Amino acid sequence: MTRPQAADPAALAAEVARLADLAELQRLAGRYLASLDEGSFDEAWAKSLFTEDIEMTFPVGSHRGITGVGGFTTEIMARWGRTHHHGSDSSADLDGDRAELSWSLIASHVHHGSPLPPDPSEYFQLGGRFTGSARRTPDGWRFGRLRLRISWTTGAVPRGVTQVDVKTLDTRGNATATASAASATAATKEN
């Protein structure tokens, strides 16, 4: 019987580093989702998650740059009394100090004034997928780009939301839905 050869130390070290990066990227996505439910979007929050040139594209708006990202997020999240964001494990493709990430999301949004449990809540839910990129910084991995594409919704949309960015809809080739959404967006812009 032959003894297995010891693994190449350099290859083993590279694999450990890759696995550590994947774990850190998973934690980054998890911290971001948890922070949405916690509701504190200050400068320290922004710097712990995003690069200086962050680009965000969401159904209800877009933002560029770390300056103002807290206000942008506060504006979106202030529409709700309570939220619960649940994400799948993220997948990541590493390329040195850069990574492309994606994960699925189910987000529950409870309307202001909705009764507390055990009474039924008035809510809005969506299912979709986050995609984005991250870069390794001196302070760890940070998002450089985040995009949310929504596949489905249920419940009542909050007041003030009259349209969504058509580019953030996942219609899977459903030309009718895409054309209808584009027409609705065009009609809203004309008014």
PDB file of C-alpha atoms in Angstrom, residues 37-189:
ATOM      1  CA  ASP A  37     -33.744  45.073   8.535  1.00  0.00           C
ATOM      2  CA  GLU A  38     -31.775  46.820  11.288  1.00  0.00           C
ATOM      3  CA  GLY A  39     -32.292  50.246   9.696  1.00  0.00           C
ATOM      4  CA  SER A  40     -29.182  52.264  10.572  1.00  0.00           C
ATOM      5  CA  PHE A  41     -27.673  53.677   7.372  1.00  0.00           C
ATOM      6  CA  ASP A  42     -24.938  56.029   8.518  1.00  0.00           C
ATOM      7  CA  GLU A  43     -21.460  56.669   7.136  1.00  0.00           C
ATOM      8  CA  ALA A  44     -19.891  53.816   9.117  1.00  0.00           C
ATOM      9  CA  TRP A  45     -22.526  51.450   7.700  1.00  0.00           C
ATOM     10  CA  ALA A  46     -21.770  52.596   4.143  1.00  0.00           C
ATOM     11  CA  LYS A  47     -18.005  52.261   4.527  1.00  0.00           C
ATOM     12  CA  SER A  48     -18.369  48.765   5.991  1.00  0.00           C
ATOM     13  CA  LEU A  49     -20.194  47.534   2.871  1.00  0.00           C
ATOM     14  CA  PHE A  50     -19.387  49.649  -0.196  1.00  0.00           C
ATOM     15  CA  THR A  51     -16.506  51.017  -2.251  1.00  0.00           C
ATOM     16  CA  GLU A  52     -16.260  54.770  -2.858  1.00  0.00           C
ATOM     17  CA  ASP A  53     -17.689  54.325  -6.373  1.00  0.00           C
ATOM     18  CA  ILE A  54     -20.613  52.028  -5.487  1.00  0.00           C
ATOM     19  CA  GLU A  55     -23.309  51.735  -8.175  1.00  0.00           C
ATOM     20  CA  MET A  56     -26.776  50.612  -7.042  1.00  0.00           C
ATOM     21  CA  THR A  57     -29.653  49.809  -9.386  1.00  0.00           C
ATOM     22  CA  PHE A  58     -32.924  48.914  -7.695  1.00  0.00           C
ATOM     23  CA  PRO A  59     -36.520  48.787  -8.965  1.00  0.00           C
ATOM     24  CA  VAL A  60     -37.350  52.116  -7.290  1.00  0.00           C
ATOM     25  CA  GLY A  61     -34.162  54.034  -8.021  1.00  0.00           C
ATOM     26  CA  SER A  62     -30.442  54.110  -8.650  1.00  0.00           C
ATOM     27  CA  HIS A  63     -27.484  55.707  -6.904  1.00  0.00           C
ATOM     28  CA  ARG A  64     -23.750  56.190  -7.578  1.00  0.00           C
ATOM     29  CA  GLY A  65     -21.026  56.918  -5.074  1.00  0.00           C
ATOM     30  CA  ILE A  66     -20.682  56.297  -1.378  1.00  0.00           C
ATOM     31  CA  THR A  67     -21.661  59.894  -0.590  1.00  0.00           C
ATOM     32  CA  GLY A  68     -25.413  59.829  -0.106  1.00  0.00           C
ATOM     33  CA  VAL A  69     -25.788  56.048  -0.204  1.00  0.00           C
ATOM     34  CA  GLY A  70     -27.110  56.115   3.373  1.00  0.00           C
ATOM     35  CA  GLY A  71     -29.752  58.689   2.474  1.00  0.00           C
ATOM     36  CA  PHE A  72     -30.703  56.753  -0.654  1.00  0.00           C
ATOM     37  CA  THR A  73     -31.138  53.570   1.384  1.00  0.00           C
ATOM     38  CA  THR A  74     -33.002  55.398   4.168  1.00  0.00           C
ATOM     39  CA  GLU A  75     -35.437  56.832   1.606  1.00  0.00           C
ATOM     40  CA  ILE A  76     -36.202  53.375   0.230  1.00  0.00           C
ATOM     41  CA  MET A  77     -36.496  51.653   3.603  1.00  0.00           C
ATOM     42  CA  ALA A  78     -38.539  54.449   5.227  1.00  0.00           C
ATOM     43  CA  ARG A  79     -41.505  53.289   3.145  1.00  0.00           C
ATOM     44  CA  TRP A  80     -41.933  50.353   5.532  1.00  0.00           C
ATOM     45  CA  GLY A  81     -42.728  49.833   9.195  1.00  0.00           C
ATOM     46  CA  ARG A  82     -40.722  46.604   9.371  1.00  0.00           C
ATOM     47  CA  THR A  83     -38.841  44.415   6.913  1.00  0.00           C
ATOM     48  CA  HIS A  84     -37.453  40.908   6.688  1.00  0.00           C
ATOM     49  CA  HIS A  85     -34.904  40.125   3.975  1.00  0.00           C
ATOM     50  CA  HIS A  86     -34.008  36.492   3.411  1.00  0.00           C
ATOM     51  CA  GLY A  87     -31.231  35.623   0.986  1.00  0.00           C
ATOM     52  CA  SER A  88     -29.846  32.393  -0.352  1.00  0.00           C
ATOM     53  CA  ASP A  89     -26.189  31.552  -0.140  1.00  0.00           C
ATOM     54  CA  SER A  90     -24.336  33.726  -2.603  1.00  0.00           C
ATOM     55  CA  SER A  91     -22.356  32.374  -5.501  1.00  0.00           C
ATOM     56  CA  ALA A  92     -19.110  34.138  -6.303  1.00  0.00           C
ATOM     57  CA  ASP A  93     -16.645  34.026  -9.160  1.00  0.00           C
ATOM     58  CA  LEU A  94     -13.272  35.197  -7.903  1.00  0.00           C
ATOM     59  CA  ASP A  95     -10.687  36.915 -10.053  1.00  0.00           C
ATOM     60  CA  GLY A  96      -7.868  38.040  -7.788  1.00  0.00           C
ATOM     61  CA  ASP A  97      -9.054  41.087  -5.837  1.00  0.00           C
ATOM     62  CA  ARG A  98     -12.382  41.228  -7.669  1.00  0.00           C
ATOM     63  CA  ALA A  99     -15.468  39.039  -7.557  1.00  0.00           C
ATOM     64  CA  GLU A 100     -18.834  38.762  -9.269  1.00  0.00           C
ATOM     65  CA  LEU A 101     -21.621  37.721  -6.893  1.00  0.00           C
ATOM     66  CA  SER A 102     -25.272  36.763  -7.036  1.00  0.00           C
ATOM     67  CA  TRP A 103     -27.894  35.489  -4.623  1.00  0.00           C
ATOM     68  CA  SER A 104     -31.648  35.010  -4.494  1.00  0.00           C
ATOM     69  CA  LEU A 105     -33.848  37.132  -2.258  1.00  0.00           C
ATOM     70  CA  ILE A 106     -37.280  36.991  -0.704  1.00  0.00           C
ATOM     71  CA  ALA A 107     -38.094  40.302   0.973  1.00  0.00           C
ATOM     72  CA  SER A 108     -41.119  40.963   3.158  1.00  0.00           C
ATOM     73  CA  HIS A 109     -42.109  44.569   3.817  1.00  0.00           C
ATOM     74  CA  VAL A 110     -44.723  45.395   6.463  1.00  0.00           C
ATOM     75  CA  HIS A 111     -46.710  48.595   5.967  1.00  0.00           C
ATOM     76  CA  HIS A 112     -46.586  51.354   8.580  1.00  0.00           C
ATOM     77  CA  GLY A 113     -49.458  51.005  11.034  1.00  0.00           C
ATOM     78  CA  SER A 114     -49.825  47.297  10.391  1.00  0.00           C
ATOM     79  CA  PRO A 115     -50.754  45.325  13.518  1.00  0.00           C
ATOM     80  CA  LEU A 116     -48.081  43.438  15.400  1.00  0.00           C
ATOM     81  CA  PRO A 117     -48.052  39.632  15.466  1.00  0.00           C
ATOM     82  CA  PRO A 118     -50.025  37.505  16.035  1.00  0.00           C
ATOM     83  CA  ASP A 119     -52.486  39.689  14.083  1.00  0.00           C
ATOM     84  CA  PRO A 120     -52.078  39.466  10.280  1.00  0.00           C
ATOM     85  CA  SER A 121     -49.787  42.090   8.769  1.00  0.00           C
ATOM     86  CA  GLU A 122     -50.469  44.295   5.785  1.00  0.00           C
ATOM     87  CA  TYR A 123     -47.456  43.625   3.619  1.00  0.00           C
ATOM     88  CA  PHE A 124     -45.683  43.671   0.284  1.00  0.00           C
ATOM     89  CA  GLN A 125     -43.343  40.849  -0.728  1.00  0.00           C
ATOM     90  CA  LEU A 126     -40.991  40.346  -3.607  1.00  0.00           C
ATOM     91  CA  GLY A 127     -38.762  37.638  -4.914  1.00  0.00           C
ATOM     92  CA  GLY A 128     -35.743  38.373  -7.018  1.00  0.00           C
ATOM     93  CA  ARG A 129     -32.028  38.148  -7.451  1.00  0.00           C
ATOM     94  CA  PHE A 130     -29.166  40.389  -6.423  1.00  0.00           C
ATOM     95  CA  THR A 131     -26.168  40.540  -8.726  1.00  0.00           C
ATOM     96  CA  GLY A 132     -23.086  42.614  -8.217  1.00  0.00           C
ATOM     97  CA  SER A 133     -19.385  42.928  -7.960  1.00  0.00           C
ATOM     98  CA  ALA A 134     -17.052  43.314  -5.019  1.00  0.00           C
ATOM     99  CA  ARG A 135     -13.452  44.386  -4.621  1.00  0.00           C
ATOM    100  CA  ARG A 136     -10.894  43.615  -1.972  1.00  0.00           C
ATOM    101  CA  THR A 137      -9.983  46.844  -0.170  1.00  0.00           C
ATOM    102  CA  PRO A 138      -7.527  47.466   2.689  1.00  0.00           C
ATOM    103  CA  ASP A 139     -10.569  47.062   5.000  1.00  0.00           C
ATOM    104  CA  GLY A 140     -11.829  43.838   3.403  1.00  0.00           C
ATOM    105  CA  TRP A 141     -14.272  42.992   0.616  1.00  0.00           C
ATOM    106  CA  ARG A 142     -16.739  45.743  -0.356  1.00  0.00           C
ATOM    107  CA  PHE A 143     -19.502  45.962  -2.956  1.00  0.00           C
ATOM    108  CA  GLY A 144     -18.683  48.050  -6.018  1.00  0.00           C
ATOM    109  CA  ARG A 145     -21.973  47.344  -7.793  1.00  0.00           C
ATOM    110  CA  LEU A 146     -25.355  45.984  -6.674  1.00  0.00           C
ATOM    111  CA  ARG A 147     -28.401  45.342  -8.806  1.00  0.00           C
ATOM    112  CA  LEU A 148     -31.742  43.871  -7.770  1.00  0.00           C
ATOM    113  CA  ARG A 149     -33.921  42.224 -10.407  1.00  0.00           C
ATOM    114  CA  ILE A 150     -37.405  41.303  -9.264  1.00  0.00           C
ATOM    115  CA  SER A 151     -39.242  38.242 -10.547  1.00  0.00           C
ATOM    116  CA  TRP A 152     -42.489  38.417  -8.591  1.00  0.00           C
ATOM    117  CA  THR A 153     -44.413  40.552  -6.117  1.00  0.00           C
ATOM    118  CA  THR A 154     -47.485  40.161  -3.960  1.00  0.00           C
ATOM    119  CA  GLY A 155     -49.350  42.475  -1.613  1.00  0.00           C
ATOM    120  CA  ALA A 156     -49.849  46.220  -1.747  1.00  0.00           C
ATOM    121  CA  VAL A 157     -47.121  48.499  -3.084  1.00  0.00           C
ATOM    122  CA  PRO A 158     -46.506  51.462  -0.747  1.00  0.00           C
ATOM    123  CA  ARG A 159     -47.912  54.858  -1.570  1.00  0.00           C
ATOM    124  CA  GLY A 160     -45.529  56.906  -3.641  1.00  0.00           C
ATOM    125  CA  VAL A 161     -44.232  53.996  -5.712  1.00  0.00           C
ATOM    126  CA  THR A 162     -45.828  54.571  -9.099  1.00  0.00           C
ATOM    127  CA  GLN A 163     -43.288  52.872 -11.357  1.00  0.00           C
ATOM    128  CA  VAL A 164     -40.272  50.611 -11.389  1.00  0.00           C
ATOM    129  CA  ASP A 165     -37.192  50.641 -13.569  1.00  0.00           C
ATOM    130  CA  VAL A 166     -38.002  48.217 -16.406  1.00  0.00           C
ATOM    131  CA  LYS A 167     -34.351  47.095 -16.480  1.00  0.00           C
ATOM    132  CA  THR A 168     -34.822  45.600 -13.017  1.00  0.00           C
ATOM    133  CA  LEU A 169     -37.638  43.234 -14.026  1.00  0.00           C
ATOM    134  CA  ASP A 170     -36.860  39.591 -14.681  1.00  0.00           C
ATOM    135  CA  THR A 171     -39.417  38.736 -17.357  1.00  0.00           C
ATOM    136  CA  ARG A 172     -37.548  35.728 -18.790  1.00  0.00           C
ATOM    137  CA  GLY A 173     -38.293  36.736 -22.355  1.00  0.00           C
ATOM    138  CA  ASN A 174     -41.930  37.583 -21.692  1.00  0.00           C
ATOM    139  CA  ALA A 175     -42.219  40.285 -24.360  1.00  0.00           C
ATOM    140  CA  THR A 176     -45.755  41.194 -23.322  1.00  0.00           C
ATOM    141  CA  ALA A 177     -44.731  41.955 -19.750  1.00  0.00           C
ATOM    142  CA  THR A 178     -41.646  43.849 -20.900  1.00  0.00           C
ATOM    143  CA  ALA A 179     -43.632  45.875 -23.430  1.00  0.00           C
ATOM    144  CA  SER A 180     -46.373  46.576 -20.878  1.00  0.00           C
ATOM    145  CA  ALA A 181     -43.850  47.671 -18.271  1.00  0.00           C
ATOM    146  CA  ALA A 182     -42.047  49.867 -20.795  1.00  0.00           C
ATOM    147  CA  SER A 183     -45.350  51.423 -21.878  1.00  0.00           C
ATOM    148  CA  ALA A 184     -46.351  52.063 -18.270  1.00  0.00           C
ATOM    149  CA  THR A 185     -42.983  53.673 -17.550  1.00  0.00           C
ATOM    150  CA  ALA A 186     -43.187  55.827 -20.681  1.00  0.00           C
ATOM    151  CA  ALA A 187     -46.735  56.909 -19.828  1.00  0.00           C
ATOM    152  CA  THR A 188     -45.703  57.843 -16.280  1.00  0.00           C
ATOM    153  CA  LYS A 189     -42.752  59.890 -17.562  1.00  0.00           C
TER     154      LYS A 189
END
